[in-house]
XYZ file of C-alpha atoms in Angstrom:
727
model
C 11.789 -11.996 -18.405
C 13.710 -10.514 -15.474
C 16.003 -12.520 -13.209
C 13.501 -12.075 -10.397
C 10.740 -13.623 -12.484
C 12.997 -16.429 -13.748
C 13.999 -17.366 -10.214
C 10.494 -17.349 -8.771
C 9.091 -19.408 -11.635
C 11.844 -21.970 -11.069
C 11.059 -22.049 -7.351
C 7.381 -22.678 -7.930
C 7.961 -25.568 -10.336
C 10.614 -27.034 -8.095
C 8.354 -27.231 -5.067
C 5.185 -28.565 -6.661
C 4.529 -32.102 -7.758
C 2.253 -31.880 -10.788
C -0.363 -34.651 -10.811
C -3.189 -35.445 -13.202
C -6.449 -33.838 -12.140
C -8.566 -36.276 -10.118
C -11.858 -34.511 -10.273
C -12.939 -34.191 -13.841
C -16.391 -35.630 -14.259
C -19.224 -36.424 -11.868
C -17.711 -39.519 -10.219
C -14.495 -37.761 -9.358
C -16.376 -34.826 -7.859
C -18.137 -37.114 -5.396
C -14.848 -38.196 -3.806
C -13.297 -34.790 -3.388
C -14.502 -34.251 0.170
C -12.822 -37.387 1.453
C -9.521 -37.843 -0.330
C -7.086 -35.243 -1.552
C -3.463 -34.171 -1.731
C -2.621 -30.713 -0.373
C 0.428 -28.555 -0.995
C 1.102 -25.333 0.872
C 3.744 -22.862 -0.250
C 4.829 -20.008 1.987
C 7.015 -17.377 0.385
C 8.561 -14.753 2.627
C 8.649 -11.539 0.590
C 10.608 -9.493 3.084
C 13.993 -10.671 1.834
C 13.386 -10.807 -1.914
C 11.354 -14.035 -1.856
C 13.531 -15.196 1.062
C 11.821 -18.379 2.298
C 9.826 -21.039 0.561
C 7.840 -23.604 2.588
C 6.052 -26.618 1.113
C 3.600 -28.810 2.991
C 2.536 -31.985 1.182
C -0.592 -33.466 2.766
C -2.069 -36.826 1.724
C -5.128 -38.628 2.993
C -8.730 -37.754 3.767
C -11.037 -36.478 6.480
C -12.145 -40.012 7.281
C -8.690 -41.597 7.701
C -6.506 -38.581 8.500
C -3.564 -37.037 6.650
C 0.173 -37.467 6.398
C 2.112 -34.202 6.184
C 5.596 -33.479 4.869
C 6.948 -29.970 5.415
C 10.040 -28.450 3.813
C 11.520 -24.952 4.096
C 13.853 -23.469 1.498
C 16.053 -20.397 1.482
C 15.963 -18.380 -1.696
C 19.481 -16.956 -1.375
C 19.120 -14.019 -3.769
C 16.459 -13.938 -6.433
C 18.012 -10.859 -7.997
C 21.227 -12.737 -8.706
C 19.251 -15.831 -9.715
C 21.128 -18.050 -7.282
C 19.684 -21.511 -6.503
C 17.465 -22.326 -3.537
C 19.042 -23.976 -0.484
C 17.148 -26.312 1.821
C 16.883 -25.179 5.448
C 14.752 -27.716 7.295
C 12.020 -30.316 6.886
C 9.599 -32.225 9.076
C 6.964 -34.931 8.792
C 3.706 -34.891 10.710
C 0.059 -35.967 10.639
C -3.434 -34.496 10.850
C -5.982 -36.764 12.590
C -9.310 -37.822 11.015
C -12.016 -35.155 11.314
C -15.159 -35.633 9.237
C -17.212 -33.493 11.644
C -15.535 -30.298 10.482
C -17.239 -30.556 7.095
C -20.629 -30.925 8.787
C -19.916 -27.836 10.875
C -18.991 -25.926 7.724
C -22.227 -26.952 5.989
C -24.227 -25.901 9.047
C -22.587 -22.465 9.092
C -23.011 -22.112 5.303
C -26.737 -22.822 5.605
C -27.157 -20.170 8.305
C -25.109 -17.668 6.311
C -27.053 -18.298 3.090
C -30.349 -17.733 4.941
C -29.189 -14.198 5.796
C -30.248 -13.305 2.247
C -33.751 -13.122 3.682
C -32.782 -9.905 5.472
C -30.696 -8.023 2.904
C -29.928 -7.970 -0.810
C -27.154 -10.118 -2.185
C -25.890 -10.478 -5.708
C -27.680 -13.804 -5.845
C -31.013 -12.348 -4.705
C -31.943 -8.760 -5.399
C -33.907 -7.993 -2.230
C -34.369 -9.460 1.202
C -37.905 -10.595 1.995
C -38.198 -10.152 5.755
C -37.727 -7.054 7.854
C -38.652 -8.383 11.323
C -35.887 -7.030 13.549
C -36.100 -9.811 16.135
C -35.891 -12.552 13.503
C -32.963 -10.784 11.873
C -31.053 -10.397 15.139
C -31.595 -14.064 15.995
C -30.419 -15.161 12.545
C -27.346 -12.924 12.749
C -26.441 -14.247 16.186
C -26.867 -17.883 15.124
C -24.609 -17.325 12.113
C -21.900 -15.638 14.207
C -21.942 -18.420 16.814
C -21.702 -21.083 14.108
C -18.739 -19.209 12.584
C -17.003 -19.030 15.948
C -17.552 -22.744 16.527
C -16.271 -23.631 13.058
C -13.119 -21.489 13.505
C -12.537 -23.021 16.939
C -12.938 -26.575 15.622
C -10.680 -25.798 12.666
C -7.898 -24.487 14.923
C -8.260 -27.370 17.340
C -7.705 -29.691 14.391
C -4.627 -27.757 13.197
C -3.410 -27.584 16.790
C -3.408 -31.358 17.306
C -0.214 -32.820 18.745
C 0.438 -34.858 15.599
C 0.577 -31.624 13.564
C 2.810 -29.694 15.984
C 6.117 -30.507 14.225
C 4.851 -28.524 11.223
C 3.722 -25.547 13.301
C 7.031 -25.509 15.157
C 8.838 -25.646 11.813
C 6.969 -22.548 10.580
C 7.270 -20.591 13.818
C 11.005 -21.173 13.978
C 11.668 -20.066 10.412
C 9.214 -17.270 9.573
C 9.744 -13.645 10.576
C 6.843 -11.823 12.217
C 7.933 -8.462 10.802
C 8.077 -9.598 7.183
C 5.353 -10.000 4.591
C 4.484 -13.623 3.973
C 2.244 -15.180 1.355
C 0.819 -18.655 1.763
C -0.449 -20.820 -1.076
C -2.839 -23.662 -0.254
C -2.827 -25.968 -3.263
C -5.557 -28.571 -3.004
C -8.033 -30.401 -5.187
C -10.442 -30.824 -2.286
C -13.428 -28.508 -2.572
C -14.330 -28.807 1.121
C -10.856 -27.790 2.215
C -10.884 -24.795 -0.121
C -14.038 -23.496 1.572
C -12.698 -23.714 5.136
C -11.704 -20.407 6.808
C -7.934 -20.649 6.449
C -7.514 -16.964 7.248
C -8.733 -17.858 10.785
C -5.702 -20.121 11.405
C -4.318 -19.118 14.827
C -0.780 -19.275 13.472
C -1.493 -16.192 11.346
C -2.290 -14.070 14.402
C 1.417 -14.160 15.216
C 2.351 -13.271 11.634
C 0.225 -10.167 10.944
C 1.722 -9.592 7.501
C 0.799 -13.053 6.216
C -1.932 -13.776 3.693
C -3.277 -17.055 2.332
C -4.223 -17.806 -1.259
C -5.646 -20.938 -2.871
C -3.939 -22.831 -5.678
C -4.247 -26.124 -7.513
C -1.530 -28.787 -7.727
C -1.966 -28.942 -11.492
C -0.708 -25.750 -13.078
C 1.474 -24.323 -15.770
C 2.672 -20.973 -17.007
C 0.868 -19.897 -20.169
C 3.141 -18.573 -22.903
C 2.322 -14.996 -23.850
C 1.863 -14.387 -27.580
C 2.235 -10.593 -27.458
C 4.929 -8.188 -26.346
C 4.153 -7.443 -22.701
C 6.621 -4.635 -22.073
C 5.639 -1.834 -19.689
C 2.778 0.282 -20.986
C 1.756 3.864 -20.392
C -1.676 2.822 -19.124
C -3.169 -0.167 -17.416
C -5.866 -1.874 -19.502
C -9.037 -3.114 -17.825
C -12.046 -4.949 -19.262
C -15.089 -4.282 -17.058
C -18.213 -6.436 -17.427
C -21.214 -5.287 -15.418
C -23.769 -8.084 -15.472
C -27.440 -8.269 -14.651
C -27.903 -5.232 -12.429
C -27.524 -6.038 -8.742
C -26.058 -2.788 -7.488
C -23.258 -2.845 -10.063
C -23.543 0.910 -10.601
C -21.737 1.371 -7.267
C -18.850 -0.795 -8.514
C -18.688 1.330 -11.650
C -18.440 4.514 -9.597
C -15.593 3.103 -7.477
C -13.590 2.128 -10.557
C -14.085 5.498 -12.226
C -13.011 7.372 -9.098
C -10.008 5.257 -8.100
C -8.604 4.437 -11.554
C -9.143 7.628 -13.551
C -6.106 7.207 -15.819
C -6.686 3.601 -16.964
C -7.758 2.442 -20.405
C -11.129 0.829 -19.622
C -13.582 -0.976 -21.862
C -17.070 -0.959 -20.326
C -19.467 -3.780 -21.207
C -22.750 -3.152 -19.395
C -25.186 -6.090 -19.460
C -23.632 -7.256 -22.745
C -24.950 -9.844 -25.161
C -22.736 -12.895 -25.700
C -21.628 -11.631 -29.089
C -20.319 -8.432 -27.508
C -17.693 -10.439 -25.577
C -16.046 -11.705 -28.756
C -13.931 -8.792 -29.951
C -12.721 -7.482 -26.550
C -11.583 -10.936 -25.381
C -10.250 -12.237 -28.694
C -8.625 -9.283 -30.397
C -7.511 -6.987 -27.568
C -5.138 -7.373 -24.622
C -6.076 -6.665 -21.024
C -4.248 -6.591 -17.691
C -7.328 -6.968 -15.503
C -10.755 -8.507 -16.094
C -13.400 -7.261 -13.683
C -16.906 -8.697 -13.378
C -19.712 -7.482 -11.123
C -23.084 -9.195 -11.001
C -24.583 -12.606 -10.227
C -22.327 -15.632 -9.787
C -22.796 -19.232 -8.627
C -20.825 -22.429 -8.126
C -22.260 -25.791 -9.250
C -21.374 -29.481 -9.361
C -19.460 -29.581 -6.099
C -17.142 -26.750 -7.051
C -16.175 -27.804 -10.559
C -18.328 -25.285 -12.473
C -18.877 -21.573 -12.022
C -21.444 -19.368 -13.738
C -21.936 -15.630 -14.238
C -25.047 -13.810 -15.392
C -24.041 -11.191 -17.959
C -27.548 -9.823 -18.581
C -31.156 -10.487 -17.592
C -31.369 -13.639 -19.755
C -27.852 -14.996 -20.279
C -25.993 -17.176 -17.776
C -22.503 -18.222 -18.870
C -20.168 -20.962 -17.714
C -16.442 -20.505 -18.141
C -16.348 -23.469 -20.531
C -18.641 -21.575 -22.934
C -16.055 -18.825 -23.407
C -12.968 -20.955 -22.761
C -11.268 -20.199 -26.087
C -11.760 -16.475 -25.692
C -10.446 -16.477 -22.131
C -7.400 -18.526 -23.148
C -6.730 -15.985 -25.871
C -6.991 -13.216 -23.273
C -4.520 -14.977 -20.969
C -2.063 -15.463 -23.837
C -2.465 -11.781 -24.669
C -1.457 -10.717 -21.165
C -4.441 -11.042 -18.806
C -2.936 -11.344 -15.320
C -5.706 -10.692 -12.824
C -9.439 -11.432 -12.784
C -11.695 -9.992 -10.088
C -15.194 -11.429 -9.726
C -17.176 -9.212 -7.351
C -19.986 -11.750 -7.343
C -21.466 -14.492 -5.158
C -20.047 -17.973 -4.665
C -17.015 -17.786 -6.960
C -14.834 -20.795 -6.105
C -16.211 -22.712 -9.075
C -15.192 -19.816 -11.327
C -11.717 -19.842 -9.811
C -11.344 -23.585 -10.380
C -12.400 -23.384 -14.015
C -10.171 -20.369 -14.674
C -7.221 -22.319 -13.269
C -6.927 -26.040 -14.013
C -10.605 -26.839 -14.623
C -10.517 -25.575 -18.204
C -6.712 -25.531 -18.507
C -6.757 -21.729 -18.596
C -4.197 -21.234 -15.791
C -5.067 -17.572 -15.304
C -2.312 -16.072 -13.113
C -4.388 -14.491 -10.307
C -8.109 -14.602 -9.514
C -10.057 -12.877 -6.737
C -13.483 -14.309 -5.912
C -15.959 -14.490 -3.032
C -16.402 -17.808 -1.191
C -20.113 -17.368 -0.471
C -23.029 -15.047 -1.247
C -21.974 -11.409 -1.508
C -24.256 -8.721 -0.014
C -24.927 -5.946 -2.521
C -23.903 -3.274 -0.029
C -20.559 -4.983 0.657
C -19.434 -5.388 -2.963
C -18.421 -1.742 -3.626
C -16.889 -1.463 -0.153
C -14.575 -4.390 -0.779
C -13.668 -3.057 -4.218
C -12.905 0.371 -2.796
C -10.751 -1.020 0.022
C -8.841 -3.281 -2.364
C -8.195 -0.659 -5.042
C -7.163 1.988 -2.515
C -4.396 -0.344 -1.349
C -3.420 -1.935 -4.635
C -3.277 1.221 -6.739
C -1.011 2.879 -4.175
C 1.702 0.242 -4.404
C 0.902 -2.477 -1.865
C 1.387 -6.045 -2.994
C -1.594 -8.034 -4.235
C -1.565 -10.179 -1.095
C -1.310 -7.278 1.355
C -4.023 -5.398 -0.521
C -6.391 -8.345 -0.156
C -5.490 -8.915 3.503
C -6.048 -5.289 4.481
C -9.263 -5.121 2.488
C -10.638 -8.159 4.289
C -9.616 -6.719 7.663
C -11.345 -3.410 6.885
C -14.580 -5.265 6.160
C -14.766 -6.186 9.844
C -16.291 -2.805 10.698
C -19.344 -3.798 8.609
C -19.933 -7.169 10.287
C -22.528 -5.821 12.717
C -24.974 -5.529 9.828
C -23.377 -8.129 7.535
C -22.057 -11.069 9.604
C -18.991 -12.978 8.410
C -18.239 -10.781 5.371
C -14.551 -10.951 6.325
C -14.672 -14.594 5.294
C -15.669 -13.826 1.707
C -12.663 -12.517 -0.295
C -10.147 -15.098 -1.446
C -7.214 -14.965 -3.836
C -6.453 -17.892 -6.122
C -2.886 -18.062 -7.410
C -1.189 -19.850 -10.280
C 2.073 -20.919 -8.582
C 4.024 -20.536 -11.828
C 3.286 -16.804 -11.931
C 4.638 -13.854 -9.961
C 1.888 -11.768 -8.321
C 2.127 -8.416 -10.097
C 1.974 -5.040 -8.450
C 0.028 -2.153 -9.905
C 3.157 -0.825 -11.601
C 3.893 -4.141 -13.321
C 0.380 -4.119 -14.744
C 1.051 -0.736 -16.317
C -0.661 1.443 -13.716
C 0.598 4.651 -12.170
C 1.100 5.053 -8.435
C 0.061 8.501 -7.291
C 1.703 8.166 -3.868
C 5.479 7.808 -3.636
C 7.436 7.361 -0.398
C 10.128 9.590 -1.894
C 9.862 13.347 -2.308
C 11.958 13.956 -5.395
C 12.972 17.628 -5.524
C 10.331 18.643 -2.957
C 10.904 19.011 0.773
C 9.247 16.718 3.294
C 6.208 18.151 5.075
C 4.479 17.524 8.380
C 2.338 14.897 6.624
C 5.397 12.870 5.616
C 6.597 11.822 9.051
C 5.776 8.144 8.331
C 8.257 8.079 5.429
C 10.916 10.376 6.915
C 13.921 8.242 7.827
C 17.616 8.673 8.522
C 17.378 11.687 10.855
C 16.182 10.153 14.103
C 19.245 11.132 16.152
C 19.318 14.660 14.765
C 15.565 15.099 15.262
C 15.790 14.035 18.912
C 18.724 16.377 19.472
C 16.860 19.263 17.864
C 13.722 18.565 19.906
C 15.760 18.607 23.100
C 17.343 21.923 22.125
C 13.951 23.483 21.334
C 12.573 22.434 24.722
C 15.486 24.224 26.432
C 15.793 27.382 24.318
C 13.517 30.077 22.939
C 15.401 30.432 19.665
C 17.030 27.641 17.660
C 18.542 28.110 14.219
C 18.904 25.075 11.959
C 21.831 25.869 9.699
C 23.186 23.931 6.758
C 24.197 24.034 3.134
C 21.647 24.178 0.351
C 20.155 20.722 -0.123
C 21.220 19.444 3.305
C 17.653 18.767 4.448
C 16.988 21.647 6.870
C 13.348 22.220 5.931
C 12.593 18.495 5.885
C 14.181 17.965 9.293
C 12.005 20.620 10.876
C 8.773 19.800 9.012
C 8.766 15.985 9.055
C 11.030 15.459 12.068
C 10.725 18.212 14.675
C 7.158 19.488 14.256
C 5.322 16.115 14.539
C 7.362 15.142 17.594
C 6.886 18.513 19.264
C 3.128 18.399 18.662
C 2.952 14.807 19.922
C 3.860 16.030 23.409
C 0.760 18.219 23.649
C -1.831 17.320 26.272
C -5.494 18.109 26.810
C -4.537 20.699 29.412
C -1.488 22.069 27.586
C -2.228 22.263 23.846
C 0.432 23.128 21.304
C 0.195 25.104 18.055
C 2.627 25.614 15.200
C 2.941 28.749 13.072
C 5.014 28.156 9.950
C 5.991 30.828 7.439
C 8.510 31.756 4.797
C 9.637 35.429 4.959
C 9.389 36.031 1.217
C 6.491 33.811 0.130
C 3.705 34.152 -0.874
C 4.242 37.877 -0.181
C 7.548 39.705 -0.058
C 6.430 41.107 3.261
C 7.246 38.762 6.179
C 4.714 40.511 8.425
C 1.879 39.875 5.997
C 2.851 36.196 5.709
C 2.976 35.905 9.496
C -0.343 37.716 9.977
C -2.086 35.235 7.657
C -0.712 32.350 9.731
C -1.742 33.996 13.005
C -5.288 34.296 11.680
C -5.486 30.533 11.113
C -5.082 29.639 14.786
C -6.849 32.700 16.193
C -9.566 33.904 13.803
C -11.371 35.649 16.681
C -8.520 38.121 17.053
C -8.638 38.986 13.332
C -12.384 39.230 12.781
C -12.316 40.883 9.351
C -10.080 42.163 6.587
C -9.741 45.588 8.215
C -8.520 43.994 11.442
C -6.051 41.949 9.407
C -4.631 45.044 7.706
C -4.423 46.847 11.042
C -2.453 43.908 12.451
C 0.041 43.997 9.569
C 0.578 47.745 10.042
C 0.954 47.383 13.799
C 3.432 44.523 13.440
C 5.535 46.547 11.012
C 5.551 49.752 13.054
C 5.853 48.437 16.605
C 8.600 45.944 17.543
C 6.625 44.804 20.593
C 3.404 44.028 18.713
C 4.318 40.435 17.828
C 5.006 39.547 21.463
C 1.758 41.266 22.448
C -0.297 39.340 19.902
C 1.298 36.005 20.793
C 0.496 36.694 24.446
C -3.160 37.239 23.500
C -3.233 33.892 21.680
C -1.728 32.080 24.665
C -4.406 33.563 26.928
C -7.189 32.748 24.457
C -5.978 29.120 24.167
C -5.753 28.535 27.939
C -2.000 28.806 28.289
C -1.044 26.971 25.098
C 2.491 26.610 23.784
C 3.391 28.090 20.399
C 6.197 27.117 18.030
C 6.971 29.706 15.337
C 8.868 28.110 12.445
C 10.503 30.480 9.948
C 11.629 28.371 6.992
C 14.185 29.605 4.461
C 15.166 32.536 6.653
C 17.611 33.699 3.996
C 14.643 35.045 2.018
C 14.769 38.053 4.349
C 17.993 38.976 2.560
C 17.130 37.862 -0.974
C 13.432 38.739 -1.429
C 12.461 41.322 1.202
C 13.298 45.007 1.300
C 15.776 46.299 3.871
C 12.966 48.204 5.638
C 10.822 45.073 5.969
C 13.820 42.992 7.048
C 14.883 45.355 9.840
C 11.307 45.709 11.108
C 10.806 41.928 11.127
C 14.103 41.252 12.906
C 13.344 43.861 15.560
C 9.949 42.316 16.303
C 11.412 38.804 16.331
C 14.177 39.771 18.781
C 11.579 41.271 21.096
C 9.411 38.156 20.897
C 12.097 35.544 21.633
C 13.000 37.276 24.893
C 9.806 35.874 26.406
C 9.292 32.286 27.565
C 5.758 31.616 26.301
C 6.769 30.485 22.811
C 9.604 29.033 20.785
C 11.149 30.166 17.508
C 12.906 27.818 15.076
C 14.373 29.070 11.834
C 16.162 27.345 8.983
C 19.052 29.181 7.352
C 21.474 28.456 4.537
C 25.008 28.417 5.899
C 26.211 30.976 3.350
C 23.860 33.572 4.928
C 24.999 33.001 8.505
C 27.399 35.957 8.558
C 24.641 38.335 7.431
C 22.293 37.053 10.110
C 24.947 37.528 12.793
C 25.525 41.130 11.703
C 21.876 42.030 12.376
C 20.135 42.606 15.720
C 19.347 38.903 15.855
C 23.039 38.126 16.151
C 23.079 39.210 19.799
C 20.946 36.209 20.776
C 22.000 33.982 17.894
C 25.442 33.092 19.151
C 25.938 29.405 19.998
C 22.225 28.683 19.722
C 22.282 27.224 16.249
C 21.950 23.588 15.272
C 24.245 22.662 12.415
C 22.994 20.052 9.956
C 25.668 17.410 9.710
C 25.909 15.025 6.728
C 24.159 11.676 7.101
C 26.362 8.733 7.989
C 26.131 5.500 6.002
C 23.600 3.898 8.340
C 21.329 6.958 8.176
C 21.582 7.020 4.381
C 20.675 3.337 4.272
C 17.561 4.077 6.341
C 16.590 7.024 4.120
C 16.949 4.841 1.027
C 15.414 1.547 2.115
C 12.892 2.159 4.913
C 10.339 4.278 2.989
C 10.078 1.507 0.380
C 9.620 -1.111 3.109
C 6.409 0.687 4.088
C 5.048 -0.591 0.754
C 6.800 -3.977 0.964
C 9.331 -2.992 -1.687
C 12.979 -3.913 -1.223
C 16.224 -2.347 -2.380
C 19.021 -4.733 -3.311
C 21.947 -4.467 -0.870
C 24.399 -3.849 -3.677
C 22.272 -0.943 -4.906
C 22.201 0.690 -1.479
C 26.005 0.530 -1.270
C 26.343 1.970 -4.763
C 23.940 4.840 -4.080
C 25.733 5.785 -0.864
C 29.036 5.797 -2.717
C 27.625 7.967 -5.531
C 25.998 10.306 -3.005
C 29.344 10.902 -1.313
C 30.992 11.596 -4.647
C 28.343 14.121 -5.697
C 28.550 16.701 -2.894
C 25.890 15.003 -0.756
C 22.795 16.847 -2.023
C 19.739 15.158 -0.506
C 17.285 16.429 -3.169
C 19.419 14.730 -5.834
C 19.268 11.489 -3.849
C 15.506 11.801 -3.324
C 14.941 12.533 -7.012
C 16.843 9.393 -8.016
C 14.883 7.371 -5.429
C 11.598 8.672 -6.825
C 12.608 7.625 -10.340
C 13.699 4.193 -9.101
C 10.356 3.805 -7.332
C 8.541 4.223 -10.635
C 10.645 1.464 -12.202
C 10.429 -1.225 -9.491
C 9.770 -4.760 -10.649
C 7.873 -7.291 -8.550
C 8.563 -5.369 -5.362
C 12.323 -5.183 -5.958
C 14.538 -2.240 -6.927
C 17.790 -3.620 -8.302
C 21.175 -2.270 -9.263
C 20.303 -2.914 -12.894
C 17.380 -0.473 -12.692
C 19.693 2.138 -11.154
C 22.192 1.712 -13.962
C 19.373 2.030 -16.521
C 18.574 5.548 -15.285
C 22.253 6.526 -15.260
C 22.831 6.958 -11.534
C 22.418 10.072 -9.386
C 23.832 12.619 -11.803
C 22.510 11.432 -15.145
C 18.920 10.907 -14.010
C 18.589 14.550 -12.987
C 20.299 15.732 -16.160
C 17.988 13.616 -18.307
C 14.983 15.079 -16.504
C 16.229 18.636 -17.070
C 16.773 17.869 -20.759
C 13.263 16.442 -21.004
C 11.782 19.611 -19.486
C 13.878 21.782 -21.817
C 12.655 19.900 -24.880
C 9.057 20.590 -23.819
C 9.621 24.364 -23.802
C 8.473 26.562 -26.661
C 11.123 28.232 -28.788
C 10.490 31.554 -27.026
C 10.881 29.911 -23.596
C 14.115 28.243 -24.736
C 15.495 31.602 -25.886
C 14.694 33.237 -22.530
C 16.335 30.317 -20.737
C 19.492 30.612 -22.879
C 19.717 34.360 -22.188
C 19.352 33.659 -18.463
C 22.204 31.148 -18.546
C 24.470 33.533 -20.481
C 23.904 36.247 -17.920
């Protein structure tokens, strides 16, 4: 187990007081609404599990609650240093039995909405009267608003203020925060904690439920990183589950999935007992019974299962590596309880729905969640964003944002998709590829240079961006300059960008430019013959480019045009002398006019050749040299893209990478390639120095990749490669 995992497990056990369960059996269940002990853990993920807050709450709704709050600083989980206490406070929550009555009233109104649409508890709604439906929807929404208001008034009582002040003074609004509510009280678990007003000021916070009685289950199998994530999918008695199936197939195409569709009980034996899974997914009917202590699922038209009936098999699955269970079914808090302490299964993470789940909402939630989770967001952020996206559907399905809830075993670390064995298709690092206009959100470290370049372009018709190979010229223009230049367009003064390479895809720069011109002005190139005529005219007449650009400006109501010529050196390496001279003559003629701008990127070792041509007469002192990144800019380029996905680089790793970058000629593609490889190997949202050393640093990681590619070549391809190197 990694140091990160060791440290977090220690933190969880340190902050929880494990008590015997008080609600096994019917008598205990009857008292759970009135008397309970609540623990809340808040872990700030922004600084490698930086802060840990515990709130111990004793009492009941009838007599009120005593509250003890403590905040801890997790100095450095990567180094496995001990936690340090920061602050603590004691407070109270006043008696409030009415809040449970308000919850039951809202729940009754919400459950009655099944009359108007299908849920996974009832196949079809029975009434279609629009007026009745609108009245029922409005009554449910008003009851929800009243319940949320009452709940926040209770949490905002003066006796509880020392706790709120404690949290506000020690949590960071810009950092991701996860909150664990550990309680044995079923009523408290059903209250809308995500509506807590405190969370509005901490937009990256998410709440999960937990139980005070927990433990970490020992794994019996080797759980090293796998090539594929393994998922057991059970589609129960059909209630729109085909839509869930489609979402899974589309969003997780490379997983190893076992599909059990309306299985018999006997068909659950081998998959759960003999195989290992990362995720268990169930879609179908679900229900909570006995005041929250029992949950059931319907696996086919006849069979309804309780968790206790397959307890041994589920425990075997947990020991074999099961880390996350998702129940896209109605009323799942009983399932969550049994999967945690109720049956001593202590499953690490469980996602359920608090109340009845509309059939139409189930695949939407699953889609929203998987889109986030499979692209690298943390489990908590994925759930939070999924719930927030459901809001757009509340007009037709009131209060669906209240449904999804995550239940967490405090002894476990919430895994990311990578830790489960999945692949992340999106990376915030570009490897050996250049940044594009679509990458502006992950392009960091060049803010000053981008602003300077933008200012220069606004003042001049021609700007050359010059730098050594690998200095980031193309990326600066594509992900830095172009988005900012386009952002200044207005309704009355639109802006368009033409971007070409002189020698690609054709070794004729005029043909490449003509294809780009046709994209923004198809009316001027109505057919293939007109296109060929344009290419010929551009080649033969140096004033044709300026003439055509003028026509576009007139057609687009006085628009502004930015012509970007990337890898300008291709004029000298890939194009014939005739094509080069023709292109340069037309370009010189065009930049003498004020209606458009030209930006080109050029390798520094081709500058003398460019100055010797006709372009050199207007080239002098109009170039923008790419200077090396300073340490602060390199730190931004390394760390900030990962922060977009709530992943953190260790400080010592950042310093080491900057040092290695300086010692290896400062090639940005080499740095980006190493960052991309590190991204694939992150653990629990942290990229450590140890991971960097495992891949061999900046130089070895690229060499190992080249060797891997070479080994995949056929013998004939290897021979051609060897001849090429000898020559």
